[in-house]
mmCIF file with all atom_site columns, C-alpha atoms in Angstrom:
data_model
loop_
_atom_site.group_PDB
_atom_site.id
_atom_site.type_symbol
_atom_site.label_atom_id
_atom_site.label_alt_id
_atom_site.label_comp_id
_atom_site.label_asym_id
_atom_site.label_entity_id
_atom_site.label_seq_id
_atom_site.pdbx_PDB_ins_code
_atom_site.Cartn_x
_atom_site.Cartn_y
_atom_site.Cartn_z
_atom_site.occupancy
_atom_site.B_iso_or_equiv
_atom_site.pdbx_formal_charge
_atom_site.auth_seq_id
_atom_site.auth_comp_id
_atom_site.auth_asym_id
_atom_site.auth_atom_id
_atom_site.pdbx_PDB_model_num
ATOM 1   C CA . UNK A 1 1   ? -19.739 -6.319  -25.284 1.00 78.00 ? 1   UNK A CA 1
ATOM 2   C CA . UNK A 1 2   ? -23.465 -5.721  -25.512 1.00 79.00 ? 2   UNK A CA 1
ATOM 3   C CA . UNK A 1 3   ? -25.593 -5.354  -22.409 1.00 78.00 ? 3   UNK A CA 1
ATOM 4   C CA . UNK A 1 4   ? -27.329 -8.701  -22.939 1.00 76.00 ? 4   UNK A CA 1
ATOM 5   C CA . UNK A 1 5   ? -23.969 -10.484 -23.432 1.00 76.00 ? 5   UNK A CA 1
ATOM 6   C CA . UNK A 1 6   ? -22.616 -9.667  -19.964 1.00 76.00 ? 6   UNK A CA 1
ATOM 7   C CA . UNK A 1 7   ? -21.780 -13.022 -18.313 1.00 69.00 ? 7   UNK A CA 1
ATOM 8   C CA . UNK A 1 8   ? -24.174 -14.238 -15.638 1.00 75.00 ? 8   UNK A CA 1
ATOM 9   C CA . UNK A 1 9   ? -22.449 -17.487 -14.641 1.00 72.00 ? 9   UNK A CA 1
ATOM 10  C CA . UNK A 1 10  ? -22.945 -18.361 -10.996 1.00 71.00 ? 10  UNK A CA 1
ATOM 11  C CA . UNK A 1 11  ? -19.656 -18.838 -9.195  1.00 66.00 ? 11  UNK A CA 1
ATOM 12  C CA . UNK A 1 12  ? -18.095 -18.366 -5.780  1.00 62.00 ? 12  UNK A CA 1
ATOM 13  C CA . UNK A 1 13  ? -18.215 -14.580 -6.082  1.00 60.00 ? 13  UNK A CA 1
ATOM 14  C CA . UNK A 1 14  ? -21.936 -14.498 -6.921  1.00 59.00 ? 14  UNK A CA 1
ATOM 15  C CA . UNK A 1 15  ? -22.760 -15.774 -3.421  1.00 65.00 ? 15  UNK A CA 1
ATOM 16  C CA . UNK A 1 16  ? -21.110 -12.730 -1.861  1.00 67.00 ? 16  UNK A CA 1
ATOM 17  C CA . UNK A 1 17  ? -21.355 -9.874  -4.342  1.00 69.00 ? 17  UNK A CA 1
ATOM 18  C CA . UNK A 1 18  ? -22.056 -8.891  -7.900  1.00 75.00 ? 18  UNK A CA 1
ATOM 19  C CA . UNK A 1 19  ? -19.539 -7.348  -10.228 1.00 78.00 ? 19  UNK A CA 1
ATOM 20  C CA . UNK A 1 20  ? -20.096 -4.186  -12.242 1.00 80.00 ? 20  UNK A CA 1
ATOM 21  C CA . UNK A 1 21  ? -19.179 -4.455  -15.926 1.00 83.00 ? 21  UNK A CA 1
ATOM 22  C CA . UNK A 1 22  ? -19.284 -1.916  -18.713 1.00 87.00 ? 22  UNK A CA 1
ATOM 23  C CA . UNK A 1 23  ? -21.415 -2.794  -21.703 1.00 88.00 ? 23  UNK A CA 1
ATOM 24  C CA . UNK A 1 24  ? -23.069 -1.108  -24.662 1.00 87.00 ? 24  UNK A CA 1
ATOM 25  C CA . UNK A 1 25  ? -26.803 -0.553  -24.356 1.00 88.00 ? 25  UNK A CA 1
ATOM 26  C CA . UNK A 1 26  ? -29.391 -0.634  -27.133 1.00 88.00 ? 26  UNK A CA 1
ATOM 27  C CA . UNK A 1 27  ? -28.599 3.016   -28.028 1.00 88.00 ? 27  UNK A CA 1
ATOM 28  C CA . UNK A 1 28  ? -24.867 2.328   -28.446 1.00 88.00 ? 28  UNK A CA 1
ATOM 29  C CA . UNK A 1 29  ? -23.907 4.090   -25.217 1.00 89.00 ? 29  UNK A CA 1
ATOM 30  C CA . UNK A 1 30  ? -21.678 2.667   -22.508 1.00 91.00 ? 30  UNK A CA 1
ATOM 31  C CA . UNK A 1 31  ? -23.528 1.688   -19.357 1.00 88.00 ? 31  UNK A CA 1
ATOM 32  C CA . UNK A 1 32  ? -22.880 -0.378  -16.259 1.00 85.00 ? 32  UNK A CA 1
ATOM 33  C CA . UNK A 1 33  ? -24.435 -3.811  -15.846 1.00 86.00 ? 33  UNK A CA 1
ATOM 34  C CA . UNK A 1 34  ? -24.349 -6.096  -12.838 1.00 81.00 ? 34  UNK A CA 1
ATOM 35  C CA . UNK A 1 35  ? -22.867 -9.517  -13.465 1.00 81.00 ? 35  UNK A CA 1
ATOM 36  C CA . UNK A 1 36  ? -23.147 -12.539 -11.197 1.00 73.00 ? 36  UNK A CA 1
ATOM 37  C CA . UNK A 1 37  ? -19.849 -13.760 -12.583 1.00 71.00 ? 37  UNK A CA 1
ATOM 38  C CA . UNK A 1 38  ? -17.962 -15.363 -15.390 1.00 72.00 ? 38  UNK A CA 1
ATOM 39  C CA . UNK A 1 39  ? -17.007 -19.021 -15.207 1.00 77.00 ? 39  UNK A CA 1
ATOM 40  C CA . UNK A 1 40  ? -13.362 -18.452 -16.180 1.00 78.00 ? 40  UNK A CA 1
ATOM 41  C CA . UNK A 1 41  ? -12.948 -15.682 -13.626 1.00 77.00 ? 41  UNK A CA 1
ATOM 42  C CA . UNK A 1 42  ? -14.660 -17.748 -10.914 1.00 76.00 ? 42  UNK A CA 1
ATOM 43  C CA . UNK A 1 43  ? -12.339 -20.681 -11.611 1.00 82.00 ? 43  UNK A CA 1
ATOM 44  C CA . UNK A 1 44  ? -9.278  -18.443 -11.376 1.00 83.00 ? 44  UNK A CA 1
ATOM 45  C CA . UNK A 1 45  ? -10.576 -16.887 -8.144  1.00 81.00 ? 45  UNK A CA 1
ATOM 46  C CA . UNK A 1 46  ? -11.270 -20.333 -6.639  1.00 83.00 ? 46  UNK A CA 1
ATOM 47  C CA . UNK A 1 47  ? -7.745  -21.447 -7.525  1.00 90.00 ? 47  UNK A CA 1
ATOM 48  C CA . UNK A 1 48  ? -6.150  -18.381 -5.974  1.00 89.00 ? 48  UNK A CA 1
ATOM 49  C CA . UNK A 1 49  ? -8.178  -18.835 -2.774  1.00 88.00 ? 49  UNK A CA 1
ATOM 50  C CA . UNK A 1 50  ? -7.110  -22.478 -2.642  1.00 93.00 ? 50  UNK A CA 1
ATOM 51  C CA . UNK A 1 51  ? -3.440  -21.439 -2.968  1.00 93.00 ? 51  UNK A CA 1
ATOM 52  C CA . UNK A 1 52  ? -3.835  -18.877 -0.189  1.00 92.00 ? 52  UNK A CA 1
ATOM 53  C CA . UNK A 1 53  ? -5.414  -21.514 2.069   1.00 94.00 ? 53  UNK A CA 1
ATOM 54  C CA . UNK A 1 54  ? -2.496  -23.867 1.352   1.00 96.00 ? 54  UNK A CA 1
ATOM 55  C CA . UNK A 1 55  ? 0.005   -21.127 2.220   1.00 95.00 ? 55  UNK A CA 1
ATOM 56  C CA . UNK A 1 56  ? -1.838  -20.407 5.478   1.00 95.00 ? 56  UNK A CA 1
ATOM 57  C CA . UNK A 1 57  ? -1.748  -24.116 6.399   1.00 96.00 ? 57  UNK A CA 1
ATOM 58  C CA . UNK A 1 58  ? 1.980   -24.326 5.593   1.00 96.00 ? 58  UNK A CA 1
ATOM 59  C CA . UNK A 1 59  ? 2.612   -21.210 7.685   1.00 96.00 ? 59  UNK A CA 1
ATOM 60  C CA . UNK A 1 60  ? 0.725   -22.774 10.623  1.00 96.00 ? 60  UNK A CA 1
ATOM 61  C CA . UNK A 1 61  ? 2.979   -25.845 10.412  1.00 96.00 ? 61  UNK A CA 1
ATOM 62  C CA . UNK A 1 62  ? 6.102   -23.687 10.391  1.00 96.00 ? 62  UNK A CA 1
ATOM 63  C CA . UNK A 1 63  ? 4.872   -21.698 13.409  1.00 96.00 ? 63  UNK A CA 1
ATOM 64  C CA . UNK A 1 64  ? 4.142   -24.936 15.282  1.00 94.00 ? 64  UNK A CA 1
ATOM 65  C CA . UNK A 1 65  ? 7.632   -26.184 14.375  1.00 95.00 ? 65  UNK A CA 1
ATOM 66  C CA . UNK A 1 66  ? 9.154   -22.994 15.788  1.00 95.00 ? 66  UNK A CA 1
ATOM 67  C CA . UNK A 1 67  ? 10.415  -21.767 12.413  1.00 97.00 ? 67  UNK A CA 1
ATOM 68  C CA . UNK A 1 68  ? 8.199   -18.673 12.095  1.00 96.00 ? 68  UNK A CA 1
ATOM 69  C CA . UNK A 1 69  ? 6.599   -16.108 14.385  1.00 97.00 ? 69  UNK A CA 1
ATOM 70  C CA . UNK A 1 70  ? 2.840   -15.390 14.433  1.00 97.00 ? 70  UNK A CA 1
ATOM 71  C CA . UNK A 1 71  ? 3.451   -12.382 12.164  1.00 97.00 ? 71  UNK A CA 1
ATOM 72  C CA . UNK A 1 72  ? 3.763   -14.760 9.212   1.00 97.00 ? 72  UNK A CA 1
ATOM 73  C CA . UNK A 1 73  ? 0.315   -16.235 9.880   1.00 97.00 ? 73  UNK A CA 1
ATOM 74  C CA . UNK A 1 74  ? -1.434  -12.898 10.159  1.00 97.00 ? 74  UNK A CA 1
ATOM 75  C CA . UNK A 1 75  ? 0.371   -11.601 7.081   1.00 96.00 ? 75  UNK A CA 1
ATOM 76  C CA . UNK A 1 76  ? -0.851  -14.592 5.035   1.00 95.00 ? 76  UNK A CA 1
ATOM 77  C CA . UNK A 1 77  ? -4.413  -14.397 6.371   1.00 94.00 ? 77  UNK A CA 1
ATOM 78  C CA . UNK A 1 78  ? -4.566  -10.715 5.443   1.00 95.00 ? 78  UNK A CA 1
ATOM 79  C CA . UNK A 1 79  ? -3.173  -11.490 1.971   1.00 94.00 ? 79  UNK A CA 1
ATOM 80  C CA . UNK A 1 80  ? -0.076  -9.357  2.390   1.00 95.00 ? 80  UNK A CA 1
ATOM 81  C CA . UNK A 1 81  ? 3.566   -9.790  1.530   1.00 95.00 ? 81  UNK A CA 1
ATOM 82  C CA . UNK A 1 82  ? 6.545   -8.459  3.461   1.00 96.00 ? 82  UNK A CA 1
ATOM 83  C CA . UNK A 1 83  ? 6.695   -5.213  1.469   1.00 97.00 ? 83  UNK A CA 1
ATOM 84  C CA . UNK A 1 84  ? 3.035   -4.410  2.078   1.00 97.00 ? 84  UNK A CA 1
ATOM 85  C CA . UNK A 1 85  ? 3.238   -5.288  5.767   1.00 97.00 ? 85  UNK A CA 1
ATOM 86  C CA . UNK A 1 86  ? 6.389   -3.186  6.139   1.00 97.00 ? 86  UNK A CA 1
ATOM 87  C CA . UNK A 1 87  ? 4.721   -0.169  4.560   1.00 97.00 ? 87  UNK A CA 1
ATOM 88  C CA . UNK A 1 88  ? 1.641   -0.521  6.803   1.00 97.00 ? 88  UNK A CA 1
ATOM 89  C CA . UNK A 1 89  ? 3.655   -0.729  10.030  1.00 97.00 ? 89  UNK A CA 1
ATOM 90  C CA . UNK A 1 90  ? 6.242   1.836   8.932   1.00 97.00 ? 90  UNK A CA 1
ATOM 91  C CA . UNK A 1 91  ? 9.179   -0.504  9.494   1.00 96.00 ? 91  UNK A CA 1
ATOM 92  C CA . UNK A 1 92  ? 11.805  -1.363  6.888   1.00 97.00 ? 92  UNK A CA 1
ATOM 93  C CA . UNK A 1 93  ? 11.258  -4.694  5.092   1.00 97.00 ? 93  UNK A CA 1
ATOM 94  C CA . UNK A 1 94  ? 14.558  -6.036  6.349   1.00 97.00 ? 94  UNK A CA 1
ATOM 95  C CA . UNK A 1 95  ? 13.432  -5.612  9.980   1.00 97.00 ? 95  UNK A CA 1
ATOM 96  C CA . UNK A 1 96  ? 9.985   -7.057  9.298   1.00 97.00 ? 96  UNK A CA 1
ATOM 97  C CA . UNK A 1 97  ? 11.603  -10.134 7.789   1.00 97.00 ? 97  UNK A CA 1
ATOM 98  C CA . UNK A 1 98  ? 13.783  -10.483 10.907  1.00 97.00 ? 98  UNK A CA 1
ATOM 99  C CA . UNK A 1 99  ? 10.665  -10.251 13.092  1.00 98.00 ? 99  UNK A CA 1
ATOM 100 C CA . UNK A 1 100 ? 9.471   -13.503 11.495  1.00 98.00 ? 100 UNK A CA 1
ATOM 101 C CA . UNK A 1 101 ? 12.163  -15.244 13.534  1.00 97.00 ? 101 UNK A CA 1
ATOM 102 C CA . UNK A 1 102 ? 10.424  -16.502 16.734  1.00 97.00 ? 102 UNK A CA 1
ATOM 103 C CA . UNK A 1 103 ? 13.385  -15.589 18.987  1.00 97.00 ? 103 UNK A CA 1
ATOM 104 C CA . UNK A 1 104 ? 13.505  -12.040 17.672  1.00 97.00 ? 104 UNK A CA 1
ATOM 105 C CA . UNK A 1 105 ? 9.702   -11.774 17.770  1.00 97.00 ? 105 UNK A CA 1
ATOM 106 C CA . UNK A 1 106 ? 9.659   -12.598 21.498  1.00 96.00 ? 106 UNK A CA 1
ATOM 107 C CA . UNK A 1 107 ? 12.095  -9.725  22.137  1.00 97.00 ? 107 UNK A CA 1
ATOM 108 C CA . UNK A 1 108 ? 10.011  -7.083  20.344  1.00 97.00 ? 108 UNK A CA 1
ATOM 109 C CA . UNK A 1 109 ? 8.807   -4.152  22.401  1.00 96.00 ? 109 UNK A CA 1
ATOM 110 C CA . UNK A 1 110 ? 5.115   -3.625  23.037  1.00 96.00 ? 110 UNK A CA 1
ATOM 111 C CA . UNK A 1 111 ? 5.376   -0.449  20.959  1.00 97.00 ? 111 UNK A CA 1
ATOM 112 C CA . UNK A 1 112 ? 6.515   -2.436  17.901  1.00 97.00 ? 112 UNK A CA 1
ATOM 113 C CA . UNK A 1 113 ? 3.987   -5.199  18.554  1.00 97.00 ? 113 UNK A CA 1
ATOM 114 C CA . UNK A 1 114 ? 1.254   -2.541  18.768  1.00 97.00 ? 114 UNK A CA 1
ATOM 115 C CA . UNK A 1 115 ? 2.100   -1.404  15.233  1.00 97.00 ? 115 UNK A CA 1
ATOM 116 C CA . UNK A 1 116 ? 1.635   -4.954  13.955  1.00 98.00 ? 116 UNK A CA 1
ATOM 117 C CA . UNK A 1 117 ? -1.479  -5.559  16.065  1.00 97.00 ? 117 UNK A CA 1
ATOM 118 C CA . UNK A 1 118 ? -3.096  -2.379  14.748  1.00 97.00 ? 118 UNK A CA 1
ATOM 119 C CA . UNK A 1 119 ? -2.502  -3.445  11.150  1.00 97.00 ? 119 UNK A CA 1
ATOM 120 C CA . UNK A 1 120 ? -4.003  -6.884  11.828  1.00 97.00 ? 120 UNK A CA 1
ATOM 121 C CA . UNK A 1 121 ? -6.842  -5.367  13.913  1.00 96.00 ? 121 UNK A CA 1
ATOM 122 C CA . UNK A 1 122 ? -6.065  -7.516  16.946  1.00 97.00 ? 122 UNK A CA 1
ATOM 123 C CA . UNK A 1 123 ? -4.699  -6.781  20.418  1.00 96.00 ? 123 UNK A CA 1
ATOM 124 C CA . UNK A 1 124 ? -1.042  -6.993  21.358  1.00 96.00 ? 124 UNK A CA 1
ATOM 125 C CA . UNK A 1 125 ? -1.969  -9.820  23.734  1.00 96.00 ? 125 UNK A CA 1
ATOM 126 C CA . UNK A 1 126 ? -3.597  -11.796 20.916  1.00 95.00 ? 126 UNK A CA 1
ATOM 127 C CA . UNK A 1 127 ? -0.456  -11.357 18.846  1.00 96.00 ? 127 UNK A CA 1
ATOM 128 C CA . UNK A 1 128 ? 1.879   -12.312 21.695  1.00 94.00 ? 128 UNK A CA 1
ATOM 129 C CA . UNK A 1 129 ? -0.170  -15.330 22.781  1.00 93.00 ? 129 UNK A CA 1
ATOM 130 C CA . UNK A 1 130 ? -1.141  -16.638 19.348  1.00 92.00 ? 130 UNK A CA 1
ATOM 131 C CA . UNK A 1 131 ? -1.327  -20.422 19.092  1.00 88.00 ? 131 UNK A CA 1
ATOM 132 C CA . UNK A 1 132 ? -2.133  -22.492 16.048  1.00 85.00 ? 132 UNK A CA 1
ATOM 133 C CA . UNK A 1 133 ? -5.495  -24.250 16.356  1.00 79.00 ? 133 UNK A CA 1
ATOM 134 C CA . UNK A 1 134 ? -6.155  -26.803 13.633  1.00 58.00 ? 134 UNK A CA 1
#
């Protein structure tokens, strides 16, 4: 793509940051060009953010219903899955999945809760006393 053909469509990303793209300049050399976005990419990004927000809302409902522990909420908000969370806290996936059970979560030691709290950049007390606010 030529330097002057780099997309400059304003989208959700353009309000926060600009993207660096590679393009060919007038001398035929590769160079970097800032782009404020590309409509197709912005649409895809908006859709993925909408899906994440829906998952967070569903997780809140399940926590309120007593089906999930607060770990599920923080995992969703930080855009993680069980494998990623497990690797960050240094606990096997199987145990992390079990910690999503509210009864098991309440029995976790402060040492284990500290591992989770550190990953989510919150205090152990915030994790223990988390309540869903709509």
